[in-house]
Amino acid sequence: MGKAAPRSRHGKTSNKKREQHRGADAEESDVVVHSTGLVTAALPPTSLAPCVRQLRESTDYSALEEACGDVAHFGLQSRHHSAFVAAAVPQRLAQLLLATSPYDTTTAARSDAATAAGTVPEPHRGVLYMQVAAAEALRSLITNSEQDLVVDLLTSADVEAVCGGSFTDGLVRLLHADWNHILVARRSTTPEDWMQVYTGDDDDAAAVAATADVEATPAEATTAHRRRGNSCNVYFTLLRHLEEVLVLTASCVEASEACAEAVSQPAALLLLLDVLRSATTTTWETLLHPSANYYLAESTSTAAVTSETVLAMRAYKRREADLLASLAVSVGDVLLLLSPENPMLAHVFTGAGAGGGGGGASASMVASAEQRAFLNTAVDAVDLRAWLAGKPTIEAQLQERLSDGAALPSFLGPQHSAMALERERVLHDLLRATLHLHGMLLHIAPVADNIQRVLPLLSDALHKVSLPMRVWCGVLPLLMGTAECADDEVRVAATRLATHRLRSTQSAVRLLCVVVNAIGEKNNSELHGDDEAAFAANPLAALLQSGSLLYAVGLLLKDVLWMSPYIDADVEGGVSSPSDVMARQQRALRAEASTNAAAAEVQMVLLSTEVNVWEVASTLLLMLPVESLGEPALTWRAIQHAVRSRYGLHLDAVAAEAADEGGEVRASSIIQCSPSTHRLLWMQLEALGQMLWTLQRKQAKAHANAAGGAAVPFNHVQATAADVDLLVRLSWETPASALLKQSCVGAVGLLCASMQDADAVATATRFALAVALNGGSATAAVVTGRTLLDIYAQLVPAATPTLAAEQRGWLQQLAVVDSVATVRCEAANTLVDLFLDERYDTSVYWPLGVQDVLRGFAAQLTAYVKRRQQLNKETRRRGLVSTETPDAEQWAELLDNLGGFLAYKAQHK
């Protein structure tokens, strides 16, 4: 199954497994949010930025940490990102992370004292903090780079020279070392450590104190920072260090095959599984302890009869559970990203398959009995399902009125104390980690039994923790500080919980994507020309349609499209339309995100969650009959409004970036204008465009069937000229993908034909002619006025490379040319569809020269197909990479259709 991908004349779609998008994607690893300095700013116009000089020259760990933070922040901007890459900043960050040990820099006096006392020497906290910042900066540069440039630099030989080895191996070694140090630190915990946390002398409390002491001089602040580094809990610091390294690992695994292969080695996989097992089970022990009451509200009366040591232990265990649950999410994310088409992971976790190793060593390469027992327990998720059972239903959440902020929303739970909200947040993290684990299981063993095992928790999650837009509306008064129902502590805790709830929704939708793809792989291949029939004949289709899973998906989609019948009325009185409410809420969140880190994070989580929602909705829309979609016209209009909204966000970001380059200061977040945000927006637009096109094709087919098979155009979606104009403008944007351009061409043709008006048909014809002559996903300078063979000669080197890295780039360029051919083919298909009869031949077809353009395109497509066939033979003969493409079938079919169509038109002129 795939995204409404290059279609044949019968609407064929590919059954190839779709790559899982994270949010960009998609998780918190895709976004670096800073609590200060969100408003767009510029680095000084010097030849070398101060933070780069600090990274190169400073030996003070606090200064290096600060420089890493600046890189992470300004690396979100394309022009600064390019400058950092040119200055070899990624290589320097890798050196700080991998070639500096916090234990090698511990002073000799402290090491001697620890040895004399029989304890393990403590690490240098300054190094740990600096490395956390370095990992965050690397992640920012990786996720905001074009064409995986940064990760390619990190895996090159240049990094090996400065890091003493390869980046990928160093990352794996760091994971092992961190976990070993964590185990030692946890065993060394004493009641004094409990008291440090209880009295607020941990990392978070120290950070708050540092920002509060505004009168401290820089020297005093540095001294205080070092003092905090020497006194705060090393166990918690190491947990945060490992989590940041894991989040960086996830970004690297997603972008680099070399990183994925390094982390897929049995020792690394077993380490990840052990970290996940320990973090998850320890957290559940804290949450479900029968007598400790770690999350018991500490009122004045209970505190008076409870010893301070017990209260300190409870605070310590809560802090540990928070960090361990977050760690479990990071591990689960790495495993989920590694799992598609990974036989080694399948072998290690299930013992199935050869795994690529010798039989004698296989016993040490597979999960232990204890680890497998943990996996079974996690898959069953009994405790999580019991927790979700107590949550309000979707229907109850939809009927809440949240516009005035007079009451906290029900998803925050019945107890609105900071401690209760903290417990809920930990449970959401455990839910996310478990959903990731379920997705991994389906990737390595996509069988009916496993699908049945994961569906109950997935269904519960979608029924109880979805509705991201309702969560957004509920938390917006808290973000803006207009809610009078909560003090500052509860407001901060509730905001964090709402963000975790949104991330739980995203994790559930990611798992739903895996489930839908796993089921779609079993579609009847003999019915590949009809997605609905192929899905109906699928023996696993009943699993998806049983219960109320699709009902929950429908409500989720309506929520994201703002089609809920319970949208709040305007606070000033009267009734607002859903689009008015959406526009008002979007403006409020975007304005707040300009100066509020929490709001910026919520905005990014929403964007990445929507990517996953549109992805799964686009796939389901291909397989489900149009009758099951309710009123298609309303759905189409909502999707079109979503396209207009996202395109507007793109234009706003472009304008803000242009103003920033011109020296104008705008109140827009750097995050809102970052390359990763741009990618999220265009991933959304791609899926939304495919949904529009698919819905129109289905409606046109249903209308034709109702009319006795006659293909009579009918404007069933009530489209207007403004809708056509939007899709035309969208398709000519440079960032638009080939799939989006293809969808726009097809959708415009269907829309204009349905209007049954010569002017509308002429508009679609001019657009399709322009695309057939100049269209494609490459830059305008490459494709405009050039034939397919010209583009091929310019982009694809004549000699096929033999090195793997060079082959990847060569294949990418070849795929670009193929996508240009496919987009132009869709334009030709559209022209054929517009003029199948003679109604508009006299007024449009002949005056606009459609016959000559199609004849010329048929000639250039024939030449390109011949060249591609020659290339396929050459690579097969030389034993190189395969260059065959599934688009070749569509090209051949179009050439057959064009031959008959052009001959008929010439005869009946």
PDB file of N, CA and C in Angstrom, residues 145 211 349 520 609 667 871 875:
ATOM      1  N   SER A 145      18.499  19.858   8.338  1.00  0.00           N
ATOM      2  CA  SER A 145      19.398  19.859   7.190  1.00  0.00           C
ATOM      3  C   SER A 145      18.673  19.363   5.951  1.00  0.00           C
ATOM      4  N   THR A 211      17.509  31.302  37.107  1.00  0.00           N
ATOM      5  CA  THR A 211      16.803  32.354  36.383  1.00  0.00           C
ATOM      6  C   THR A 211      16.214  33.378  37.326  1.00  0.00           C
ATOM      7  N   PHE A 349      14.753 -10.373  18.813  1.00  0.00           N
ATOM      8  CA  PHE A 349      13.591 -10.242  19.698  1.00  0.00           C
ATOM      9  C   PHE A 349      12.687 -11.466  19.687  1.00  0.00           C
ATOM     10  N   GLY A 520      -3.010  -3.857   4.855  1.00  0.00           N
ATOM     11  CA  GLY A 520      -3.032  -3.576   3.423  1.00  0.00           C
ATOM     12  C   GLY A 520      -2.083  -4.441   2.623  1.00  0.00           C
ATOM     13  N   THR A 609       1.578  15.708  14.553  1.00  0.00           N
ATOM     14  CA  THR A 609       0.456  14.776  14.726  1.00  0.00           C
ATOM     15  C   THR A 609      -0.449  14.787  13.504  1.00  0.00           C
ATOM     16  N   ALA A 667       7.559  39.359  15.006  1.00  0.00           N
ATOM     17  CA  ALA A 667       7.234  38.554  16.185  1.00  0.00           C
ATOM     18  C   ALA A 667       6.844  37.153  15.751  1.00  0.00           C
ATOM     19  N   LEU A 871      18.982   1.637 -19.695  1.00  0.00           N
ATOM     20  CA  LEU A 871      19.674   1.764 -18.411  1.00  0.00           C
ATOM     21  C   LEU A 871      19.425   0.537 -17.542  1.00  0.00           C
ATOM     22  N   THR A 875      22.512  -1.865 -16.049  1.00  0.00           N
ATOM     23  CA  THR A 875      22.768  -2.116 -14.630  1.00  0.00           C
ATOM     24  C   THR A 875      22.604  -3.584 -14.280  1.00  0.00           C
TER      25      THR A 875
END
